[in-house]
Every structure is written in structure tokens, then in C-alpha cells.
């Protein structure tokens, strides 16, 4: 990951903390296990994965998760550095460098996700509740290269080629409410999450010689919309086996970006259904999640290639409740995101403080990390 990519990650993360929150963020424990959580998450992560998790362990103590923070950057073609090379070539007015630098970034894309979150869990024997706020911003860097710019002679001219930073942030504040039912002798936890959302879109599109990643969140590139949404979920439990189903964002939301250089996009926040299964014991947890439908992203005049549909699998090995070693794997069935290996570590001395860290490894220019701190009383 280059310095420029890291700077863009930090910028997006800073933006997400300033009132944005999330479509579907995960906690650091889940990130270390490939992103699983629909059946294997705990009550503090109920708002992130499945509202039914809030009631799954009614004997748990009052808990606080603050904060969660994470980011992932994917720049396999080194587009961020390539755009810097384009800008340098135009500054030098070198026709040969201009052509070679434009050809180098033609068709390339880069993606950045950053998120934050916090939760308060109140498990009870009747109705359990997890109050949460979470933040996710998803960004893409795109190029639209005009071949007419390849044959320009040295001298001042305005290129037709453009670069775009496209981003969406969804601010979320909600409460996961859940209870346990006895259905034909089987324990089933069911839950619902009513939530408020603030959806913000960004469309920063400029000529390649004027591209500056510091300007992408200026107000003239931004649109905002407030909305109400709803999540539903259930978890069936029998001994160490758990099967979960979660439906997120059941009220569809479409938010248009501003129109820049005749380019306009629509961010589609559609219902997402995920099936999960888990084997949970004192010393090992093994889990798998499958998105039953694809998650849409931006649609517009340029092809963003940001639809995803993930299969995730992960495992956790617990050392008597004091430390946890985690690993996992994530694959996108839409082939828009490269497969990733994940790993992480949890430390929970005395069962009061819990520190979790995670990392994802994709390729030499694409990886991510997250961390969170939680307390139980």
C-alpha cells in the first residue's frame, strides 16, 4: 500500500467518524474470521450482523464496545501512484510521458473502505437490547481515459481524460431488540433492529491534470439524505450448533450523486440476506456465512464494478478465555473483490477487557486492518 493510498484511507476514515455510519460493517473479531458473524457473533455485535444475537446469551454481563475502527484499501494496479505520474507529466508538459502515463492508468480502479462503530449491550432473560452506532464509507477511484489525449503535442492543452473519486457513507444509529422462543422444543432467538440512517454520496470528477485526492469531500461534490430502515434476524441453537439468517436494510434506498462533468451515479442500498452456520464450543468456533443475494453499489455513466456477494469461513481457537487466535477466508462470488486471507488475535485478561485486532491479506498493494476494545461488567 503506497503512502497516497494510506492517506486516502485515513481521509475516508476521518470522514466516517464525523456522522457517517454503516451499511454492513463488521467487528474486529469477525474481520479476523473472514467476516463471519450471522450465527457466530456475540451480543455486542448484534447491530452489525444479526439482531437475534442480542438474546443468544441472556446470562452475559452488561457490555460496552468502544471503539471499533477498521479500513481496507485495494489498489492492485497502483492507480493512486499512476495518477500522480499523470499529474507530473502534465506539469512537465512532456508529450511522451503524458501518453505513457495515461496508457498506464487506462481501465484501472482502486477501492477503499473505512469504518467505525460502538455498541452497548444489555442482555436479559426477556427482551435483550444492543444499542449501537456504526460507520462505513465505501470509495472507488476510477479513470475515464480519452485516446485523443495520447497524440497531443507538447504545449498547454486541456485533456479530455478524467479521474473520479466516488464514495458513499451511511450513518446508522439503531437498537437491536431480541428474545428467545421455544418452538417445538427448539430454542430460536429472534430479533429486529429499527434504525435511522444518513446516506451521503460523493462524486468528485475532474480532469486528470487537476486531480487532487484532498478535494474529494468538498461540499460541491456531496449529496445527503436521511432515512429509516429495518433489520430482521433469527438464530436457531441446538447444543454447539447454530444456524442464523439475517436480513439487512429491508427498506430500499436509492441516493443520487451530484452531476459532475455529465457523470451522475446512483448509490443503491438494497436488502441483503445472509445465511450463517457455526459450531461453538469452549475451545473452538468454526463458522461460515453466505450472502444469498448480491450487494449492489453504484450505478451510473461509468462502470464501477463494486457489486459483491461473499462467501466467508473462519475459525477461532480459545485459550481458556484469556486469548484467542483467529483465521479465515473471504471470496467474492461476483469476482469484483479479490479473495482474502484473514487473521487476528484476541486478548481478554480476567474476562473484563477485550482487545481484538485483525488483518486481511489480499495482494502486495491491497490489505486492511481493524481493532476494537470492549468491556464487560
mmCIF file of C-alpha atoms in Angstrom:
data_model
loop_
_atom_site.group_PDB
_atom_site.id
_atom_site.type_symbol
_atom_site.label_atom_id
_atom_site.label_comp_id
_atom_site.label_asym_id
_atom_site.label_seq_id
_atom_site.Cartn_x
_atom_site.Cartn_y
_atom_site.Cartn_z
ATOM 1 C CA UNK A 1 0.000 0.000 0.000
ATOM 2 C CA UNK A 2 1.511 3.306 -1.073
ATOM 3 C CA UNK A 3 1.641 6.453 1.036
ATOM 4 C CA UNK A 4 -1.055 8.055 -1.148
ATOM 5 C CA UNK A 5 -3.342 5.060 -0.668
ATOM 6 C CA UNK A 6 -2.809 5.188 3.085
ATOM 7 C CA UNK A 7 -3.612 8.907 3.064
ATOM 8 C CA UNK A 8 -6.886 8.245 1.226
ATOM 9 C CA UNK A 9 -7.779 5.521 3.761
ATOM 10 C CA UNK A 10 -7.172 7.950 6.621
ATOM 11 C CA UNK A 11 -9.250 10.646 4.900
ATOM 12 C CA UNK A 12 -12.179 8.307 4.357
ATOM 13 C CA UNK A 13 -11.950 7.002 7.922
ATOM 14 C CA UNK A 14 -11.927 10.544 9.282
ATOM 15 C CA UNK A 15 -15.000 11.344 7.219
ATOM 16 C CA UNK A 16 -16.849 8.285 8.518
ATOM 17 C CA UNK A 17 -16.326 9.340 12.131
ATOM 18 C CA UNK A 18 -17.910 12.715 11.503
ATOM 19 C CA UNK A 19 -21.512 11.439 11.432
ATOM 20 C CA UNK A 20 -21.451 8.657 8.922
ATOM 21 C CA UNK A 21 -22.119 5.095 9.831
ATOM 22 C CA UNK A 22 -22.742 1.887 8.194
ATOM 23 C CA UNK A 23 -24.479 -0.309 5.684
ATOM 24 C CA UNK A 24 -22.894 -3.549 6.844
ATOM 25 C CA UNK A 25 -19.776 -3.107 8.955
ATOM 26 C CA UNK A 26 -18.190 -5.923 10.910
ATOM 27 C CA UNK A 27 -16.346 -6.057 14.181
ATOM 28 C CA UNK A 28 -12.637 -6.897 14.517
ATOM 29 C CA UNK A 29 -13.332 -10.414 15.799
ATOM 30 C CA UNK A 30 -15.447 -11.150 12.734
ATOM 31 C CA UNK A 31 -12.920 -9.491 10.408
ATOM 32 C CA UNK A 32 -10.223 -11.850 11.701
ATOM 33 C CA UNK A 33 -12.511 -14.801 10.888
ATOM 34 C CA UNK A 34 -13.141 -13.855 7.265
ATOM 35 C CA UNK A 35 -16.133 -11.637 8.087
ATOM 36 C CA UNK A 36 -18.446 -14.311 9.546
ATOM 37 C CA UNK A 37 -20.909 -13.274 12.233
ATOM 38 C CA UNK A 38 -24.546 -14.040 11.375
ATOM 39 C CA UNK A 39 -24.534 -17.186 13.545
ATOM 40 C CA UNK A 40 -21.198 -16.835 15.380
ATOM 41 C CA UNK A 41 -21.233 -13.209 16.569
ATOM 42 C CA UNK A 42 -21.859 -12.130 20.153
ATOM 43 C CA UNK A 43 -24.466 -9.818 21.677
ATOM 44 C CA UNK A 44 -22.271 -6.709 21.300
ATOM 45 C CA UNK A 45 -22.069 -7.274 17.542
ATOM 46 C CA UNK A 46 -25.838 -7.839 17.104
ATOM 47 C CA UNK A 47 -26.347 -4.485 15.398
ATOM 48 C CA UNK A 48 -23.582 -5.241 12.897
ATOM 49 C CA UNK A 49 -24.529 -8.789 11.886
ATOM 50 C CA UNK A 50 -27.864 -10.109 13.156
ATOM 51 C CA UNK A 51 -30.244 -8.559 15.731
ATOM 52 C CA UNK A 52 -31.113 -12.015 17.124
ATOM 53 C CA UNK A 53 -27.580 -12.262 18.566
ATOM 54 C CA UNK A 54 -28.605 -9.776 21.264
ATOM 55 C CA UNK A 55 -30.610 -12.552 23.019
ATOM 56 C CA UNK A 56 -28.378 -15.523 22.283
ATOM 57 C CA UNK A 57 -26.613 -15.396 25.658
ATOM 58 C CA UNK A 58 -29.068 -13.809 28.139
ATOM 59 C CA UNK A 59 -26.759 -14.548 31.093
ATOM 60 C CA UNK A 60 -23.970 -12.344 29.687
ATOM 61 C CA UNK A 61 -22.921 -9.255 31.592
ATOM 62 C CA UNK A 62 -23.622 -5.655 30.622
ATOM 63 C CA UNK A 63 -21.093 -4.788 27.922
ATOM 64 C CA UNK A 64 -19.633 -1.817 26.076
ATOM 65 C CA UNK A 65 -17.761 -1.913 22.767
ATOM 66 C CA UNK A 66 -15.911 1.325 22.100
ATOM 67 C CA UNK A 67 -14.396 1.855 19.699
ATOM 68 C CA UNK A 68 -14.260 -0.297 16.584
ATOM 69 C CA UNK A 69 -12.185 1.109 13.734
ATOM 70 C CA UNK A 70 -11.043 -0.524 10.512
ATOM 71 C CA UNK A 71 -10.011 0.159 6.934
ATOM 72 C CA UNK A 72 -9.178 -1.770 3.776
ATOM 73 C CA UNK A 73 -7.558 -0.483 0.585
ATOM 74 C CA UNK A 74 -7.394 -2.354 -2.716
ATOM 75 C CA UNK A 75 -5.096 -0.875 -5.361
ATOM 76 C CA UNK A 76 -3.788 -3.871 -7.348
ATOM 77 C CA UNK A 77 -2.849 -1.746 -10.388
ATOM 78 C CA UNK A 78 -1.166 1.022 -8.335
ATOM 79 C CA UNK A 79 -3.660 3.527 -9.733
ATOM 80 C CA UNK A 80 -3.094 6.103 -6.977
ATOM 81 C CA UNK A 81 0.606 6.392 -7.838
ATOM 82 C CA UNK A 82 -0.273 6.268 -11.537
ATOM 83 C CA UNK A 83 -2.474 9.364 -11.235
ATOM 84 C CA UNK A 84 0.395 11.172 -9.551
ATOM 85 C CA UNK A 85 2.558 10.271 -12.547
ATOM 86 C CA UNK A 86 -0.102 11.688 -14.887
ATOM 87 C CA UNK A 87 -0.174 14.966 -12.964
ATOM 88 C CA UNK A 88 3.636 15.175 -13.032
ATOM 89 C CA UNK A 89 3.685 14.549 -16.784
ATOM 90 C CA UNK A 90 1.247 17.413 -17.385
ATOM 91 C CA UNK A 91 3.236 19.686 -15.080
ATOM 92 C CA UNK A 92 6.343 18.951 -17.181
ATOM 93 C CA UNK A 93 4.370 19.273 -20.445
ATOM 94 C CA UNK A 94 6.163 16.178 -21.723
ATOM 95 C CA UNK A 95 4.030 14.648 -24.505
ATOM 96 C CA UNK A 96 5.789 11.265 -24.343
ATOM 97 C CA UNK A 97 5.312 10.981 -20.575
ATOM 98 C CA UNK A 98 1.724 12.181 -20.860
ATOM 99 C CA UNK A 99 0.865 9.392 -23.304
ATOM 100 C CA UNK A 100 2.696 6.658 -21.374
ATOM 101 C CA UNK A 101 1.221 7.711 -18.015
ATOM 102 C CA UNK A 102 -2.321 7.868 -19.420
ATOM 103 C CA UNK A 103 -1.962 4.431 -21.004
ATOM 104 C CA UNK A 104 -0.669 3.079 -17.670
ATOM 105 C CA UNK A 105 -3.860 4.047 -15.791
ATOM 106 C CA UNK A 106 -6.359 3.250 -18.558
ATOM 107 C CA UNK A 107 -9.075 0.937 -17.183
ATOM 108 C CA UNK A 108 -7.560 0.819 -13.684
ATOM 109 C CA UNK A 109 -9.639 1.073 -10.488
ATOM 110 C CA UNK A 110 -8.881 1.298 -6.787
ATOM 111 C CA UNK A 111 -11.210 0.828 -3.810
ATOM 112 C CA UNK A 112 -11.166 1.920 -0.176
ATOM 113 C CA UNK A 113 -13.477 1.035 2.725
ATOM 114 C CA UNK A 114 -13.251 2.503 6.212
ATOM 115 C CA UNK A 115 -15.495 2.081 9.221
ATOM 116 C CA UNK A 116 -16.057 2.873 12.875
ATOM 117 C CA UNK A 117 -18.524 1.579 15.439
ATOM 118 C CA UNK A 118 -19.601 1.384 19.061
ATOM 119 C CA UNK A 119 -22.203 -0.611 20.995
ATOM 120 C CA UNK A 120 -23.788 -1.059 24.413
ATOM 121 C CA UNK A 121 -25.302 -4.462 25.183
ATOM 122 C CA UNK A 122 -27.956 -5.169 27.835
ATOM 123 C CA UNK A 123 -28.781 -8.911 27.825
ATOM 124 C CA UNK A 124 -31.743 -10.027 29.957
ATOM 125 C CA UNK A 125 -33.929 -13.080 30.398
ATOM 126 C CA UNK A 126 -36.808 -11.477 28.489
ATOM 127 C CA UNK A 127 -36.037 -8.748 25.928
ATOM 128 C CA UNK A 128 -32.347 -8.107 25.319
ATOM 129 C CA UNK A 129 -31.143 -4.895 23.705
ATOM 130 C CA UNK A 130 -27.976 -3.734 21.964
ATOM 131 C CA UNK A 131 -27.775 -0.026 21.228
ATOM 132 C CA UNK A 132 -25.211 0.728 18.532
ATOM 133 C CA UNK A 133 -23.836 3.266 16.132
ATOM 134 C CA UNK A 134 -21.597 2.305 13.272
ATOM 135 C CA UNK A 135 -19.865 3.892 10.360
ATOM 136 C CA UNK A 136 -18.809 2.750 6.935
ATOM 137 C CA UNK A 137 -17.707 4.708 3.911
ATOM 138 C CA UNK A 138 -17.013 2.961 0.615
ATOM 139 C CA UNK A 139 -14.917 4.680 -2.024
ATOM 140 C CA UNK A 140 -13.720 3.947 -5.551
ATOM 141 C CA UNK A 141 -11.159 5.722 -7.719
ATOM 142 C CA UNK A 142 -11.931 5.495 -11.451
ATOM 143 C CA UNK A 143 -10.396 6.735 -14.672
ATOM 144 C CA UNK A 144 -12.045 7.666 -17.970
ATOM 145 C CA UNK A 145 -9.184 7.938 -20.475
ATOM 146 C CA UNK A 146 -9.792 9.566 -23.854
ATOM 147 C CA UNK A 147 -7.469 8.161 -26.537
ATOM 148 C CA UNK A 148 -7.396 11.576 -28.239
ATOM 149 C CA UNK A 149 -5.115 12.716 -25.392
ATOM 150 C CA UNK A 150 -2.435 10.211 -26.471
ATOM 151 C CA UNK A 151 -1.395 12.203 -29.535
ATOM 152 C CA UNK A 152 -1.192 15.722 -28.164
ATOM 153 C CA UNK A 153 1.902 17.709 -28.989
ATOM 154 C CA UNK A 154 3.898 19.376 -26.253
ATOM 155 C CA UNK A 155 2.245 22.587 -25.083
ATOM 156 C CA UNK A 156 -0.679 23.712 -22.997
ATOM 157 C CA UNK A 157 -3.919 21.881 -23.701
ATOM 158 C CA UNK A 158 -6.910 20.709 -21.687
ATOM 159 C CA UNK A 159 -7.141 16.919 -21.584
ATOM 160 C CA UNK A 160 -10.437 15.131 -22.121
ATOM 161 C CA UNK A 161 -9.417 12.287 -19.786
ATOM 162 C CA UNK A 162 -10.787 12.439 -16.244
ATOM 163 C CA UNK A 163 -10.344 10.861 -12.821
ATOM 164 C CA UNK A 164 -13.196 10.309 -10.356
ATOM 165 C CA UNK A 165 -13.408 9.546 -6.653
ATOM 166 C CA UNK A 166 -16.834 8.063 -5.975
ATOM 167 C CA UNK A 167 -17.846 7.383 -2.368
ATOM 168 C CA UNK A 168 -20.873 6.619 -0.215
ATOM 169 C CA UNK A 169 -21.206 6.812 3.541
ATOM 170 C CA UNK A 170 -24.182 5.530 5.502
ATOM 171 C CA UNK A 171 -24.664 6.836 9.027
ATOM 172 C CA UNK A 172 -26.565 4.494 11.280
ATOM 173 C CA UNK A 173 -27.981 4.638 14.815
ATOM 174 C CA UNK A 174 -30.175 1.777 15.979
ATOM 175 C CA UNK A 175 -31.144 -0.674 18.667
ATOM 176 C CA UNK A 176 -31.228 -4.457 18.215
ATOM 177 C CA UNK A 177 -34.104 -5.953 20.224
ATOM 178 C CA UNK A 178 -34.294 -9.738 20.623
ATOM 179 C CA UNK A 179 -35.853 -12.525 22.635
ATOM 180 C CA UNK A 180 -35.740 -16.321 22.824
ATOM 181 C CA UNK A 181 -38.623 -18.553 21.743
ATOM 182 C CA UNK A 182 -39.286 -22.241 22.318
ATOM 183 C CA UNK A 183 -40.522 -23.688 19.036
ATOM 184 C CA UNK A 184 -41.302 -27.429 19.110
ATOM 185 C CA UNK A 185 -38.733 -27.872 21.863
ATOM 186 C CA UNK A 186 -36.078 -25.950 19.914
ATOM 187 C CA UNK A 187 -34.530 -22.677 21.051
ATOM 188 C CA UNK A 188 -34.802 -19.889 18.477
ATOM 189 C CA UNK A 189 -33.668 -16.324 19.093
ATOM 190 C CA UNK A 190 -35.450 -13.700 17.004
ATOM 191 C CA UNK A 191 -34.648 -10.016 16.696
ATOM 192 C CA UNK A 192 -35.417 -6.745 14.980
ATOM 193 C CA UNK A 193 -33.351 -3.582 14.545
ATOM 194 C CA UNK A 194 -35.133 -0.292 13.809
ATOM 195 C CA UNK A 195 -32.546 2.299 12.807
ATOM 196 C CA UNK A 196 -32.009 5.779 11.478
ATOM 197 C CA UNK A 197 -29.665 6.287 8.553
ATOM 198 C CA UNK A 198 -27.938 9.220 6.955
ATOM 199 C CA UNK A 199 -26.717 8.432 3.457
ATOM 200 C CA UNK A 200 -24.070 10.683 1.927
ATOM 201 C CA UNK A 201 -22.713 10.357 -1.600
ATOM 202 C CA UNK A 202 -19.646 11.965 -3.144
ATOM 203 C CA UNK A 203 -18.860 12.399 -6.836
ATOM 204 C CA UNK A 204 -15.502 14.099 -7.333
ATOM 205 C CA UNK A 205 -14.693 14.133 -11.030
ATOM 206 C CA UNK A 206 -12.003 16.321 -12.578
ATOM 207 C CA UNK A 207 -9.614 16.433 -15.490
ATOM 208 C CA UNK A 208 -6.624 14.148 -14.870
ATOM 209 C CA UNK A 209 -4.252 17.114 -14.739
ATOM 210 C CA UNK A 210 -6.306 18.695 -11.915
ATOM 211 C CA UNK A 211 -6.862 15.548 -9.820
ATOM 212 C CA UNK A 212 -6.183 16.079 -6.093
ATOM 213 C CA UNK A 213 -7.344 13.436 -3.614
ATOM 214 C CA UNK A 214 -7.533 16.076 -0.857
ATOM 215 C CA UNK A 215 -10.539 17.743 -2.543
ATOM 216 C CA UNK A 216 -12.910 14.784 -2.900
ATOM 217 C CA UNK A 217 -15.134 15.596 0.136
ATOM 218 C CA UNK A 218 -15.780 19.252 -0.712
ATOM 219 C CA UNK A 219 -19.448 20.203 -0.282
ATOM 220 C CA UNK A 220 -19.988 20.804 -4.006
ATOM 221 C CA UNK A 221 -19.377 17.103 -4.675
ATOM 222 C CA UNK A 222 -21.696 15.894 -1.876
ATOM 223 C CA UNK A 223 -25.360 14.898 -1.537
ATOM 224 C CA UNK A 224 -27.130 13.773 1.672
ATOM 225 C CA UNK A 225 -30.392 12.027 2.531
ATOM 226 C CA UNK A 226 -31.924 10.808 5.811
ATOM 227 C CA UNK A 227 -33.875 7.549 6.018
ATOM 228 C CA UNK A 228 -35.431 4.947 8.314
ATOM 229 C CA UNK A 229 -34.544 1.300 7.884
ATOM 230 C CA UNK A 230 -35.028 -2.115 9.434
ATOM 231 C CA UNK A 231 -33.085 -5.344 10.001
ATOM 232 C CA UNK A 232 -34.560 -8.741 10.957
ATOM 233 C CA UNK A 233 -32.793 -11.888 12.120
ATOM 234 C CA UNK A 234 -33.080 -15.288 13.756
ATOM 235 C CA UNK A 235 -30.684 -17.868 15.213
ATOM 236 C CA UNK A 236 -31.564 -21.494 15.885
ATOM 237 C CA UNK A 237 -29.397 -23.171 18.537
ATOM 238 C CA UNK A 238 -29.070 -26.847 19.419
ATOM 239 C CA UNK A 239 -26.133 -27.728 21.633
ATOM 240 C CA UNK A 240 -22.946 -26.415 19.985
ATOM 241 C CA UNK A 241 -24.648 -25.909 16.596
ATOM 242 C CA UNK A 242 -26.126 -22.597 15.486
ATOM 243 C CA UNK A 243 -27.800 -21.522 12.237
ATOM 244 C CA UNK A 244 -28.607 -17.875 11.614
ATOM 245 C CA UNK A 245 -30.421 -15.838 8.990
ATOM 246 C CA UNK A 246 -30.249 -12.055 8.777
ATOM 247 C CA UNK A 247 -31.980 -9.560 6.514
ATOM 248 C CA UNK A 248 -30.308 -6.143 6.484
ATOM 249 C CA UNK A 249 -31.683 -2.841 5.158
ATOM 250 C CA UNK A 250 -35.128 -4.170 4.286
ATOM 251 C CA UNK A 251 -36.275 -0.728 3.092
ATOM 252 C CA UNK A 252 -34.552 0.004 -0.222
ATOM 253 C CA UNK A 253 -32.848 3.370 -0.597
ATOM 254 C CA UNK A 254 -31.512 4.936 -3.813
ATOM 255 C CA UNK A 255 -29.486 8.117 -3.447
ATOM 256 C CA UNK A 256 -28.242 10.077 -6.460
ATOM 257 C CA UNK A 257 -24.903 11.837 -6.542
ATOM 258 C CA UNK A 258 -24.399 15.337 -7.831
ATOM 259 C CA UNK A 259 -23.742 15.557 -11.580
ATOM 260 C CA UNK A 260 -20.112 16.367 -12.391
ATOM 261 C CA UNK A 261 -18.783 16.579 -15.963
ATOM 262 C CA UNK A 262 -22.003 14.922 -17.203
ATOM 263 C CA UNK A 263 -21.347 11.931 -14.926
ATOM 264 C CA UNK A 264 -24.044 11.015 -12.413
ATOM 265 C CA UNK A 265 -24.381 7.908 -10.253
ATOM 266 C CA UNK A 266 -26.984 6.307 -8.003
ATOM 267 C CA UNK A 267 -25.995 4.535 -4.797
ATOM 268 C CA UNK A 268 -28.294 1.549 -4.314
ATOM 269 C CA UNK A 269 -28.804 0.389 -0.727
ATOM 270 C CA UNK A 270 -30.853 -2.763 -1.235
ATOM 271 C CA UNK A 271 -31.954 -5.567 1.142
ATOM 272 C CA UNK A 272 -29.134 -8.032 1.869
ATOM 273 C CA UNK A 273 -29.840 -11.580 3.106
ATOM 274 C CA UNK A 274 -27.127 -13.724 4.667
ATOM 275 C CA UNK A 275 -27.248 -17.317 5.927
ATOM 276 C CA UNK A 276 -24.772 -18.371 8.598
ATOM 277 C CA UNK A 277 -23.825 -21.521 10.463
ATOM 278 C CA UNK A 278 -21.475 -22.136 13.373
ATOM 279 C CA UNK A 279 -20.087 -24.791 15.683
ATOM 280 C CA UNK A 280 -19.351 -23.156 19.042
ATOM 281 C CA UNK A 281 -17.533 -24.847 21.938
ATOM 282 C CA UNK A 282 -15.387 -23.691 24.846
ATOM 283 C CA UNK A 283 -12.148 -24.033 22.883
ATOM 284 C CA UNK A 284 -13.015 -23.721 19.196
ATOM 285 C CA UNK A 285 -15.530 -21.935 16.985
ATOM 286 C CA UNK A 286 -15.906 -22.730 13.283
ATOM 287 C CA UNK A 287 -18.330 -20.684 11.182
ATOM 288 C CA UNK A 288 -19.391 -19.957 7.606
ATOM 289 C CA UNK A 289 -21.599 -17.205 6.101
ATOM 290 C CA UNK A 290 -23.078 -16.973 2.605
ATOM 291 C CA UNK A 291 -24.714 -13.883 1.094
ATOM 292 C CA UNK A 292 -27.905 -15.132 -0.554
ATOM 293 C CA UNK A 293 -28.049 -12.173 -2.939
ATOM 294 C CA UNK A 294 -25.546 -9.669 -4.242
ATOM 295 C CA UNK A 295 -24.975 -6.311 -2.612
ATOM 296 C CA UNK A 296 -25.378 -3.521 -5.119
ATOM 297 C CA UNK A 297 -23.281 -0.386 -5.109
ATOM 298 C CA UNK A 298 -23.035 2.496 -7.558
ATOM 299 C CA UNK A 299 -24.723 2.528 -10.947
ATOM 300 C CA UNK A 300 -24.060 5.278 -13.437
ATOM 301 C CA UNK A 301 -22.331 6.558 -16.526
ATOM 302 C CA UNK A 302 -19.036 4.840 -15.634
ATOM 303 C CA UNK A 303 -18.672 1.168 -14.724
ATOM 304 C CA UNK A 304 -17.728 0.971 -11.043
ATOM 305 C CA UNK A 305 -17.605 -2.856 -10.673
ATOM 306 C CA UNK A 306 -18.493 -2.703 -6.967
ATOM 307 C CA UNK A 307 -21.276 -5.319 -6.674
ATOM 308 C CA UNK A 308 -20.322 -8.055 -4.195
ATOM 309 C CA UNK A 309 -21.655 -11.380 -2.907
ATOM 310 C CA UNK A 310 -19.414 -13.028 -0.337
ATOM 311 C CA UNK A 311 -18.799 -16.498 0.980
ATOM 312 C CA UNK A 312 -16.907 -16.367 4.264
ATOM 313 C CA UNK A 313 -15.421 -19.010 6.527
ATOM 314 C CA UNK A 314 -13.481 -18.639 9.751
ATOM 315 C CA UNK A 315 -12.236 -20.291 12.920
ATOM 316 C CA UNK A 316 -11.355 -19.189 16.450
ATOM 317 C CA UNK A 317 -9.197 -21.088 18.944
ATOM 318 C CA UNK A 318 -9.689 -20.048 22.570
ATOM 319 C CA UNK A 319 -7.048 -20.427 25.288
ATOM 320 C CA UNK A 320 -9.267 -20.777 28.378
ATOM 321 C CA UNK A 321 -10.947 -17.422 27.794
ATOM 322 C CA UNK A 322 -7.735 -15.393 28.120
ATOM 323 C CA UNK A 323 -6.553 -15.271 24.500
ATOM 324 C CA UNK A 324 -7.954 -16.172 21.087
ATOM 325 C CA UNK A 325 -6.266 -16.971 17.797
ATOM 326 C CA UNK A 326 -8.400 -16.442 14.691
ATOM 327 C CA UNK A 327 -8.151 -17.011 10.956
ATOM 328 C CA UNK A 328 -10.463 -17.004 7.964
ATOM 329 C CA UNK A 329 -11.031 -16.691 4.235
ATOM 330 C CA UNK A 330 -13.307 -14.476 2.140
ATOM 331 C CA UNK A 331 -14.324 -14.934 -1.507
ATOM 332 C CA UNK A 332 -16.489 -12.676 -3.691
ATOM 333 C CA UNK A 333 -18.826 -14.680 -5.927
ATOM 334 C CA UNK A 334 -19.151 -11.604 -8.196
ATOM 335 C CA UNK A 335 -15.352 -11.599 -8.773
ATOM 336 C CA UNK A 336 -15.116 -7.843 -8.199
ATOM 337 C CA UNK A 337 -13.086 -8.187 -4.985
ATOM 338 C CA UNK A 338 -10.025 -10.416 -4.818
ATOM 339 C CA UNK A 339 -10.125 -13.278 -2.340
ATOM 340 C CA UNK A 340 -8.585 -12.521 1.054
ATOM 341 C CA UNK A 341 -6.989 -14.441 3.902
ATOM 342 C CA UNK A 342 -7.618 -13.012 7.361
ATOM 343 C CA UNK A 343 -6.054 -13.479 10.762
ATOM 344 C CA UNK A 344 -6.266 -11.910 14.178
ATOM 345 C CA UNK A 345 -5.698 -12.070 17.884
ATOM 346 C CA UNK A 346 -7.925 -11.502 20.887
ATOM 347 C CA UNK A 347 -6.794 -10.747 24.429
ATOM 348 C CA UNK A 348 -9.291 -10.888 27.298
ATOM 349 C CA UNK A 349 -7.463 -10.924 30.653
ATOM 350 C CA UNK A 350 -9.719 -11.516 33.652
ATOM 351 C CA UNK A 351 -12.756 -11.535 31.352
ATOM 352 C CA UNK A 352 -13.329 -7.788 31.764
ATOM 353 C CA UNK A 353 -11.397 -6.032 28.988
ATOM 354 C CA UNK A 354 -11.328 -7.476 25.467
ATOM 355 C CA UNK A 355 -8.872 -6.249 22.833
ATOM 356 C CA UNK A 356 -9.267 -7.635 19.311
ATOM 357 C CA UNK A 357 -7.101 -6.925 16.282
ATOM 358 C CA UNK A 358 -7.424 -8.254 12.733
ATOM 359 C CA UNK A 359 -5.695 -8.054 9.365
ATOM 360 C CA UNK A 360 -6.683 -9.009 5.817
ATOM 361 C CA UNK A 361 -4.100 -10.008 3.230
ATOM 362 C CA UNK A 362 -5.105 -9.694 -0.434
ATOM 363 C CA UNK A 363 -2.028 -8.786 -2.501
ATOM 364 C CA UNK A 364 1.068 -6.581 -2.241
ATOM 365 C CA UNK A 365 -0.974 -3.408 -2.827
ATOM 366 C CA UNK A 366 -4.226 -4.443 -1.133
ATOM 367 C CA UNK A 367 -4.782 -5.200 2.506
ATOM 368 C CA UNK A 368 -6.532 -3.939 5.609
ATOM 369 C CA UNK A 369 -6.744 -3.993 9.363
ATOM 370 C CA UNK A 370 -9.107 -3.342 12.261
ATOM 371 C CA UNK A 371 -9.147 -3.158 16.035
ATOM 372 C CA UNK A 372 -11.679 -2.817 18.822
ATOM 373 C CA UNK A 373 -11.858 -2.577 22.585
ATOM 374 C CA UNK A 374 -14.754 -3.916 24.678
ATOM 375 C CA UNK A 375 -15.557 -4.164 28.369
ATOM 376 C CA UNK A 376 -17.995 -6.415 30.227
ATOM 377 C CA UNK A 377 -19.207 -5.737 33.743
#
